[in-house]
């Protein structure tokens, strides 16, 4: 198992954001985490990334606990998050944003290879490479956020709401790219409010409600689940 959350409880002050969730992600999978606003989706990713520390339970990456590991060292280990809202550096160029994604690396040749790789995945970024990030469209900024994360050469990519604020035609393009990145060997844990798309593009899924896992199954089964249809698919 590449990633395992075992009875993880995370608090914001006295607020119990995660109430004991358990999740598994195997190598080469796309696993989605769906749920409403405030359900605990982003909290889950930030707990994995080391931004938040659980008060109870464990987060295991490749069988090793990473609960006490600093966020930068978690990135070094091969786990990288694309945060909600993209969070690119708007005053830096596309190239400078990508360089920062590789900040922890020293292998110059490998970095150059990965720049070519992300330009292959996102050709528009090659055209915009000297442009400031803040001048890009919303879709291009999302591409840049994902590309920046890929520059750390992650084994596990955590994606937080990649479709947020994008036009439908761009959403489809981003999700096809996510599938491509997975096919190239990167495991993905996807947090997404667009449950229909998330379940279509993933292998397995978890439904989180008020900090607890309410359902888990294959994505195909969740798409056909009557509770999921009513609550998240608008059927």
PDB file of C-alpha atoms in Angstrom:
ATOM      1  CA  UNK A   1       0.000   0.000   0.000  1.00  0.00           C
ATOM      2  CA  UNK A   2       1.449   3.372  -1.010  1.00  0.00           C
ATOM      3  CA  UNK A   3      -0.625   5.506   1.384  1.00  0.00           C
ATOM      4  CA  UNK A   4      -2.705   4.559   4.400  1.00  0.00           C
ATOM      5  CA  UNK A   5      -4.610   6.752   6.845  1.00  0.00           C
ATOM      6  CA  UNK A   6      -5.466   4.793   9.981  1.00  0.00           C
ATOM      7  CA  UNK A   7      -8.184   6.264  12.236  1.00  0.00           C
ATOM      8  CA  UNK A   8      -6.899   9.807  11.700  1.00  0.00           C
ATOM      9  CA  UNK A   9      -8.363  12.547  13.876  1.00  0.00           C
ATOM     10  CA  UNK A  10      -7.423  16.158  13.108  1.00  0.00           C
ATOM     11  CA  UNK A  11      -8.696  19.208  14.983  1.00  0.00           C
ATOM     12  CA  UNK A  12      -8.840  22.934  14.286  1.00  0.00           C
ATOM     13  CA  UNK A  13      -8.646  24.182  17.862  1.00  0.00           C
ATOM     14  CA  UNK A  14     -11.649  22.530  19.500  1.00  0.00           C
ATOM     15  CA  UNK A  15     -13.335  21.727  16.176  1.00  0.00           C
ATOM     16  CA  UNK A  16     -13.087  18.055  15.240  1.00  0.00           C
ATOM     17  CA  UNK A  17     -12.431  18.316  11.504  1.00  0.00           C
ATOM     18  CA  UNK A  18     -11.558  14.635  11.005  1.00  0.00           C
ATOM     19  CA  UNK A  19     -13.190  12.194  13.409  1.00  0.00           C
ATOM     20  CA  UNK A  20     -11.224   9.035  12.739  1.00  0.00           C
ATOM     21  CA  UNK A  21     -10.958   8.424   9.009  1.00  0.00           C
ATOM     22  CA  UNK A  22      -9.229   5.480   7.344  1.00  0.00           C
ATOM     23  CA  UNK A  23      -8.231   5.601   3.681  1.00  0.00           C
ATOM     24  CA  UNK A  24      -5.985   3.473   1.472  1.00  0.00           C
ATOM     25  CA  UNK A  25      -4.344   4.380  -1.830  1.00  0.00           C
ATOM     26  CA  UNK A  26      -2.402   1.728  -3.739  1.00  0.00           C
ATOM     27  CA  UNK A  27       0.414   2.375  -6.194  1.00  0.00           C
ATOM     28  CA  UNK A  28      -0.715   3.568  -9.664  1.00  0.00           C
ATOM     29  CA  UNK A  29      -4.328   4.194  -8.600  1.00  0.00           C
ATOM     30  CA  UNK A  30      -6.480   7.271  -8.943  1.00  0.00           C
ATOM     31  CA  UNK A  31      -8.561   7.408  -5.770  1.00  0.00           C
ATOM     32  CA  UNK A  32     -11.112  10.179  -5.204  1.00  0.00           C
ATOM     33  CA  UNK A  33     -12.459  11.736  -2.046  1.00  0.00           C
ATOM     34  CA  UNK A  34     -15.843  13.394  -2.505  1.00  0.00           C
ATOM     35  CA  UNK A  35     -18.149  15.256  -0.136  1.00  0.00           C
ATOM     36  CA  UNK A  36     -19.775  18.582   0.537  1.00  0.00           C
ATOM     37  CA  UNK A  37     -18.228  21.851   1.685  1.00  0.00           C
ATOM     38  CA  UNK A  38     -16.716  21.517   5.151  1.00  0.00           C
ATOM     39  CA  UNK A  39     -16.789  17.721   5.078  1.00  0.00           C
ATOM     40  CA  UNK A  40     -13.035  17.456   5.688  1.00  0.00           C
ATOM     41  CA  UNK A  41     -11.657  16.842   2.211  1.00  0.00           C
ATOM     42  CA  UNK A  42      -8.964  19.539   2.200  1.00  0.00           C
ATOM     43  CA  UNK A  43      -8.160  18.816   5.853  1.00  0.00           C
ATOM     44  CA  UNK A  44      -7.402  15.238   4.841  1.00  0.00           C
ATOM     45  CA  UNK A  45      -4.907  16.354   2.193  1.00  0.00           C
ATOM     46  CA  UNK A  46      -3.245  18.876   4.493  1.00  0.00           C
ATOM     47  CA  UNK A  47      -2.891  16.169   7.153  1.00  0.00           C
ATOM     48  CA  UNK A  48      -1.172  13.894   4.637  1.00  0.00           C
ATOM     49  CA  UNK A  49       1.100  16.755   3.531  1.00  0.00           C
ATOM     50  CA  UNK A  50       2.153  17.505   7.098  1.00  0.00           C
ATOM     51  CA  UNK A  51       0.609  20.977   7.150  1.00  0.00           C
ATOM     52  CA  UNK A  52      -1.742  19.724   9.875  1.00  0.00           C
ATOM     53  CA  UNK A  53      -0.816  17.178  12.551  1.00  0.00           C
ATOM     54  CA  UNK A  54      -3.409  14.614  13.629  1.00  0.00           C
ATOM     55  CA  UNK A  55      -4.152  14.342  17.333  1.00  0.00           C
ATOM     56  CA  UNK A  56      -4.739  10.638  16.941  1.00  0.00           C
ATOM     57  CA  UNK A  57      -4.202   7.929  14.336  1.00  0.00           C
ATOM     58  CA  UNK A  58      -1.429   7.481  11.800  1.00  0.00           C
ATOM     59  CA  UNK A  59      -0.514   8.428   8.237  1.00  0.00           C
ATOM     60  CA  UNK A  60       1.654   5.810   6.558  1.00  0.00           C
ATOM     61  CA  UNK A  61       3.520   6.365   3.303  1.00  0.00           C
ATOM     62  CA  UNK A  62       5.192   3.257   1.889  1.00  0.00           C
ATOM     63  CA  UNK A  63       4.593   1.675   5.291  1.00  0.00           C
ATOM     64  CA  UNK A  64       6.405   4.443   7.197  1.00  0.00           C
ATOM     65  CA  UNK A  65       4.677   6.903   9.517  1.00  0.00           C
ATOM     66  CA  UNK A  66       4.970  10.492   8.281  1.00  0.00           C
ATOM     67  CA  UNK A  67       2.939  12.130  11.067  1.00  0.00           C
ATOM     68  CA  UNK A  68       5.989  13.801  12.631  1.00  0.00           C
ATOM     69  CA  UNK A  69       7.756  14.540   9.330  1.00  0.00           C
ATOM     70  CA  UNK A  70       8.133  18.161   8.187  1.00  0.00           C
ATOM     71  CA  UNK A  71       6.158  19.123   5.049  1.00  0.00           C
ATOM     72  CA  UNK A  72       9.322  19.780   2.994  1.00  0.00           C
ATOM     73  CA  UNK A  73      10.669  16.347   3.879  1.00  0.00           C
ATOM     74  CA  UNK A  74       7.349  14.768   2.908  1.00  0.00           C
ATOM     75  CA  UNK A  75       7.833  16.376  -0.520  1.00  0.00           C
ATOM     76  CA  UNK A  76      11.367  14.932  -0.616  1.00  0.00           C
ATOM     77  CA  UNK A  77       9.878  11.508   0.102  1.00  0.00           C
ATOM     78  CA  UNK A  78       7.661  11.799  -2.991  1.00  0.00           C
ATOM     79  CA  UNK A  79       4.345  13.310  -1.863  1.00  0.00           C
ATOM     80  CA  UNK A  80       3.280  16.656  -3.334  1.00  0.00           C
ATOM     81  CA  UNK A  81       0.019  18.602  -3.087  1.00  0.00           C
ATOM     82  CA  UNK A  82      -1.643  20.924  -5.584  1.00  0.00           C
ATOM     83  CA  UNK A  83      -3.633  23.167  -3.240  1.00  0.00           C
ATOM     84  CA  UNK A  84      -7.171  24.403  -3.697  1.00  0.00           C
ATOM     85  CA  UNK A  85      -7.185  27.742  -5.532  1.00  0.00           C
ATOM     86  CA  UNK A  86      -3.935  26.880  -7.373  1.00  0.00           C
ATOM     87  CA  UNK A  87      -1.713  29.151  -5.210  1.00  0.00           C
ATOM     88  CA  UNK A  88       0.827  29.857  -7.934  1.00  0.00           C
ATOM     89  CA  UNK A  89       3.253  32.774  -7.523  1.00  0.00           C
ATOM     90  CA  UNK A  90       1.561  35.504  -9.605  1.00  0.00           C
ATOM     91  CA  UNK A  91       4.553  37.850  -9.836  1.00  0.00           C
ATOM     92  CA  UNK A  92       6.919  35.117 -11.010  1.00  0.00           C
ATOM     93  CA  UNK A  93       7.122  33.815 -14.565  1.00  0.00           C
ATOM     94  CA  UNK A  94       5.961  30.368 -15.572  1.00  0.00           C
ATOM     95  CA  UNK A  95       9.598  29.205 -15.664  1.00  0.00           C
ATOM     96  CA  UNK A  96      10.280  30.651 -12.220  1.00  0.00           C
ATOM     97  CA  UNK A  97       7.235  28.865 -10.819  1.00  0.00           C
ATOM     98  CA  UNK A  98       8.484  25.592 -12.327  1.00  0.00           C
ATOM     99  CA  UNK A  99      11.980  26.172 -10.944  1.00  0.00           C
ATOM    100  CA  UNK A 100      10.490  26.582  -7.468  1.00  0.00           C
ATOM    101  CA  UNK A 101       8.693  23.267  -7.911  1.00  0.00           C
ATOM    102  CA  UNK A 102      12.116  21.654  -8.282  1.00  0.00           C
ATOM    103  CA  UNK A 103      13.669  23.679  -5.429  1.00  0.00           C
ATOM    104  CA  UNK A 104      14.509  20.608  -3.321  1.00  0.00           C
ATOM    105  CA  UNK A 105      16.230  18.813  -6.201  1.00  0.00           C
ATOM    106  CA  UNK A 106      19.892  18.983  -7.225  1.00  0.00           C
ATOM    107  CA  UNK A 107      19.844  16.834 -10.389  1.00  0.00           C
ATOM    108  CA  UNK A 108      20.078  19.494 -13.103  1.00  0.00           C
ATOM    109  CA  UNK A 109      19.750  17.050 -16.001  1.00  0.00           C
ATOM    110  CA  UNK A 110      16.677  15.455 -14.420  1.00  0.00           C
ATOM    111  CA  UNK A 111      15.125  18.866 -13.814  1.00  0.00           C
ATOM    112  CA  UNK A 112      15.616  19.788 -17.476  1.00  0.00           C
ATOM    113  CA  UNK A 113      14.026  16.481 -18.487  1.00  0.00           C
ATOM    114  CA  UNK A 114      11.012  17.209 -16.304  1.00  0.00           C
ATOM    115  CA  UNK A 115      10.640  20.719 -17.712  1.00  0.00           C
ATOM    116  CA  UNK A 116      10.434  19.137 -21.157  1.00  0.00           C
ATOM    117  CA  UNK A 117       7.964  16.601 -19.773  1.00  0.00           C
ATOM    118  CA  UNK A 118       5.574  19.180 -18.291  1.00  0.00           C
ATOM    119  CA  UNK A 119       5.791  21.277 -21.456  1.00  0.00           C
ATOM    120  CA  UNK A 120       4.816  18.121 -23.338  1.00  0.00           C
ATOM    121  CA  UNK A 121       1.816  17.643 -21.045  1.00  0.00           C
ATOM    122  CA  UNK A 122       0.889  21.351 -21.100  1.00  0.00           C
ATOM    123  CA  UNK A 123       2.119  22.823 -24.423  1.00  0.00           C
ATOM    124  CA  UNK A 124       0.545  26.214 -23.673  1.00  0.00           C
ATOM    125  CA  UNK A 125       2.960  26.658 -20.749  1.00  0.00           C
ATOM    126  CA  UNK A 126       5.901  26.477 -23.150  1.00  0.00           C
ATOM    127  CA  UNK A 127       4.368  29.368 -25.094  1.00  0.00           C
ATOM    128  CA  UNK A 128       3.791  31.275 -21.829  1.00  0.00           C
ATOM    129  CA  UNK A 129       7.089  30.393 -20.153  1.00  0.00           C
ATOM    130  CA  UNK A 130       8.251  34.032 -19.842  1.00  0.00           C
ATOM    131  CA  UNK A 131       4.822  35.297 -18.799  1.00  0.00           C
ATOM    132  CA  UNK A 132       3.988  36.161 -15.187  1.00  0.00           C
ATOM    133  CA  UNK A 133       1.755  33.574 -13.530  1.00  0.00           C
ATOM    134  CA  UNK A 134      -0.812  36.177 -12.535  1.00  0.00           C
ATOM    135  CA  UNK A 135      -1.482  37.068 -16.172  1.00  0.00           C
ATOM    136  CA  UNK A 136      -2.486  33.501 -17.106  1.00  0.00           C
ATOM    137  CA  UNK A 137      -6.099  32.416 -17.471  1.00  0.00           C
ATOM    138  CA  UNK A 138      -7.670  30.312 -14.725  1.00  0.00           C
ATOM    139  CA  UNK A 139      -7.169  27.133 -16.719  1.00  0.00           C
ATOM    140  CA  UNK A 140      -3.549  27.974 -17.472  1.00  0.00           C
ATOM    141  CA  UNK A 141      -2.910  28.716 -13.801  1.00  0.00           C
ATOM    142  CA  UNK A 142      -4.306  25.301 -12.899  1.00  0.00           C
ATOM    143  CA  UNK A 143      -2.009  23.721 -15.465  1.00  0.00           C
ATOM    144  CA  UNK A 144       0.918  25.622 -13.964  1.00  0.00           C
ATOM    145  CA  UNK A 145       0.007  24.514 -10.429  1.00  0.00           C
ATOM    146  CA  UNK A 146      -0.034  20.866 -11.512  1.00  0.00           C
ATOM    147  CA  UNK A 147       3.153  21.268 -13.563  1.00  0.00           C
ATOM    148  CA  UNK A 148       4.925  22.916 -10.612  1.00  0.00           C
ATOM    149  CA  UNK A 149       3.987  19.959  -8.408  1.00  0.00           C
ATOM    150  CA  UNK A 150       5.230  17.494 -11.031  1.00  0.00           C
ATOM    151  CA  UNK A 151       8.625  19.222 -10.959  1.00  0.00           C
ATOM    152  CA  UNK A 152       9.212  17.637  -7.540  1.00  0.00           C
ATOM    153  CA  UNK A 153       8.858  14.259  -9.319  1.00  0.00           C
ATOM    154  CA  UNK A 154       6.208  12.910  -6.907  1.00  0.00           C
ATOM    155  CA  UNK A 155       5.184   9.289  -6.523  1.00  0.00           C
ATOM    156  CA  UNK A 156       1.909  10.485  -4.994  1.00  0.00           C
ATOM    157  CA  UNK A 157       0.127  13.614  -6.223  1.00  0.00           C
ATOM    158  CA  UNK A 158      -2.567  15.156  -4.013  1.00  0.00           C
ATOM    159  CA  UNK A 159      -5.007  17.230  -6.067  1.00  0.00           C
ATOM    160  CA  UNK A 160      -7.373  19.586  -4.225  1.00  0.00           C
ATOM    161  CA  UNK A 161     -10.357  20.734  -6.311  1.00  0.00           C
ATOM    162  CA  UNK A 162      -8.625  20.944  -9.721  1.00  0.00           C
ATOM    163  CA  UNK A 163     -11.879  21.900 -11.482  1.00  0.00           C
ATOM    164  CA  UNK A 164     -12.688  24.811  -9.155  1.00  0.00           C
ATOM    165  CA  UNK A 165     -13.643  27.960 -11.071  1.00  0.00           C
ATOM    166  CA  UNK A 166     -12.909  26.538 -14.533  1.00  0.00           C
ATOM    167  CA  UNK A 167     -15.138  26.559 -17.605  1.00  0.00           C
ATOM    168  CA  UNK A 168     -16.595  23.120 -18.436  1.00  0.00           C
ATOM    169  CA  UNK A 169     -14.453  22.675 -21.558  1.00  0.00           C
ATOM    170  CA  UNK A 170     -11.301  23.310 -19.507  1.00  0.00           C
ATOM    171  CA  UNK A 171     -12.447  20.941 -16.766  1.00  0.00           C
ATOM    172  CA  UNK A 172     -12.624  18.071 -19.263  1.00  0.00           C
ATOM    173  CA  UNK A 173      -9.147  18.925 -20.513  1.00  0.00           C
ATOM    174  CA  UNK A 174      -7.677  19.055 -17.000  1.00  0.00           C
ATOM    175  CA  UNK A 175      -9.170  15.680 -16.107  1.00  0.00           C
ATOM    176  CA  UNK A 176      -7.866  14.073 -19.274  1.00  0.00           C
ATOM    177  CA  UNK A 177      -4.442  15.417 -18.299  1.00  0.00           C
ATOM    178  CA  UNK A 178      -4.826  13.957 -14.803  1.00  0.00           C
ATOM    179  CA  UNK A 179      -5.497  10.580 -16.411  1.00  0.00           C
ATOM    180  CA  UNK A 180      -2.396  11.009 -18.594  1.00  0.00           C
ATOM    181  CA  UNK A 181      -0.213  11.842 -15.573  1.00  0.00           C
ATOM    182  CA  UNK A 182      -1.502   8.727 -13.818  1.00  0.00           C
ATOM    183  CA  UNK A 183      -0.789   6.574 -16.868  1.00  0.00           C
ATOM    184  CA  UNK A 184       2.790   7.878 -16.825  1.00  0.00           C
ATOM    185  CA  UNK A 185       3.245   6.379 -13.345  1.00  0.00           C
ATOM    186  CA  UNK A 186       2.052   8.918 -10.767  1.00  0.00           C
ATOM    187  CA  UNK A 187      -0.453   7.766  -8.148  1.00  0.00           C
ATOM    188  CA  UNK A 188      -3.196  10.334  -7.482  1.00  0.00           C
ATOM    189  CA  UNK A 189      -5.473  11.122  -4.562  1.00  0.00           C
ATOM    190  CA  UNK A 190      -8.114  13.470  -5.900  1.00  0.00           C
ATOM    191  CA  UNK A 191     -10.355  15.750  -3.841  1.00  0.00           C
ATOM    192  CA  UNK A 192     -13.156  17.097  -6.008  1.00  0.00           C
ATOM    193  CA  UNK A 193     -16.630  18.594  -5.574  1.00  0.00           C
ATOM    194  CA  UNK A 194     -17.611  17.526  -9.095  1.00  0.00           C
ATOM    195  CA  UNK A 195     -18.433  14.015  -7.934  1.00  0.00           C
ATOM    196  CA  UNK A 196     -19.530  12.817 -11.361  1.00  0.00           C
ATOM    197  CA  UNK A 197     -16.183  13.609 -12.964  1.00  0.00           C
ATOM    198  CA  UNK A 198     -14.168  12.430  -9.973  1.00  0.00           C
ATOM    199  CA  UNK A 199     -15.856   9.037 -10.021  1.00  0.00           C
ATOM    200  CA  UNK A 200     -15.590   8.722 -13.805  1.00  0.00           C
ATOM    201  CA  UNK A 201     -11.836   9.275 -13.755  1.00  0.00           C
ATOM    202  CA  UNK A 202     -10.923   7.307 -10.618  1.00  0.00           C
ATOM    203  CA  UNK A 203     -10.683   3.637  -9.764  1.00  0.00           C
ATOM    204  CA  UNK A 204     -12.017   3.818  -6.216  1.00  0.00           C
ATOM    205  CA  UNK A 205     -13.704   6.448  -4.114  1.00  0.00           C
ATOM    206  CA  UNK A 206     -14.486   7.529  -0.583  1.00  0.00           C
ATOM    207  CA  UNK A 207     -17.419   9.683   0.502  1.00  0.00           C
ATOM    208  CA  UNK A 208     -16.616  11.899   3.486  1.00  0.00           C
ATOM    209  CA  UNK A 209     -19.359  13.537   5.557  1.00  0.00           C
ATOM    210  CA  UNK A 210     -18.661  15.809   8.567  1.00  0.00           C
ATOM    211  CA  UNK A 211     -15.212  14.363   9.113  1.00  0.00           C
ATOM    212  CA  UNK A 212     -16.124  10.694   8.776  1.00  0.00           C
ATOM    213  CA  UNK A 213     -15.994   8.215   5.894  1.00  0.00           C
ATOM    214  CA  UNK A 214     -19.623   7.446   5.076  1.00  0.00           C
ATOM    215  CA  UNK A 215     -19.061   5.174   2.052  1.00  0.00           C
ATOM    216  CA  UNK A 216     -16.206   3.553   0.173  1.00  0.00           C
ATOM    217  CA  UNK A 217     -16.319   1.374  -2.927  1.00  0.00           C
ATOM    218  CA  UNK A 218     -15.159   1.150  -6.497  1.00  0.00           C
ATOM    219  CA  UNK A 219     -15.968   4.317  -8.407  1.00  0.00           C
ATOM    220  CA  UNK A 220     -18.277   2.380 -10.719  1.00  0.00           C
ATOM    221  CA  UNK A 221     -20.317   1.130  -7.748  1.00  0.00           C
ATOM    222  CA  UNK A 222     -20.450   4.592  -6.165  1.00  0.00           C
ATOM    223  CA  UNK A 223     -21.737   6.051  -9.454  1.00  0.00           C
ATOM    224  CA  UNK A 224     -24.647   3.599  -9.239  1.00  0.00           C
ATOM    225  CA  UNK A 225     -25.233   4.027  -5.505  1.00  0.00           C
ATOM    226  CA  UNK A 226     -28.652   5.585  -4.847  1.00  0.00           C
ATOM    227  CA  UNK A 227     -27.428   7.599  -1.833  1.00  0.00           C
ATOM    228  CA  UNK A 228     -24.535   9.029  -3.842  1.00  0.00           C
ATOM    229  CA  UNK A 229     -26.823   9.816  -6.780  1.00  0.00           C
ATOM    230  CA  UNK A 230     -29.216  11.783  -4.570  1.00  0.00           C
ATOM    231  CA  UNK A 231     -26.602  13.594  -2.487  1.00  0.00           C
ATOM    232  CA  UNK A 232     -23.808  14.298  -4.982  1.00  0.00           C
ATOM    233  CA  UNK A 233     -24.854  13.556  -8.551  1.00  0.00           C
ATOM    234  CA  UNK A 234     -28.061  15.598  -8.654  1.00  0.00           C
ATOM    235  CA  UNK A 235     -30.223  12.618  -9.582  1.00  0.00           C
TER     236      UNK A 235
END
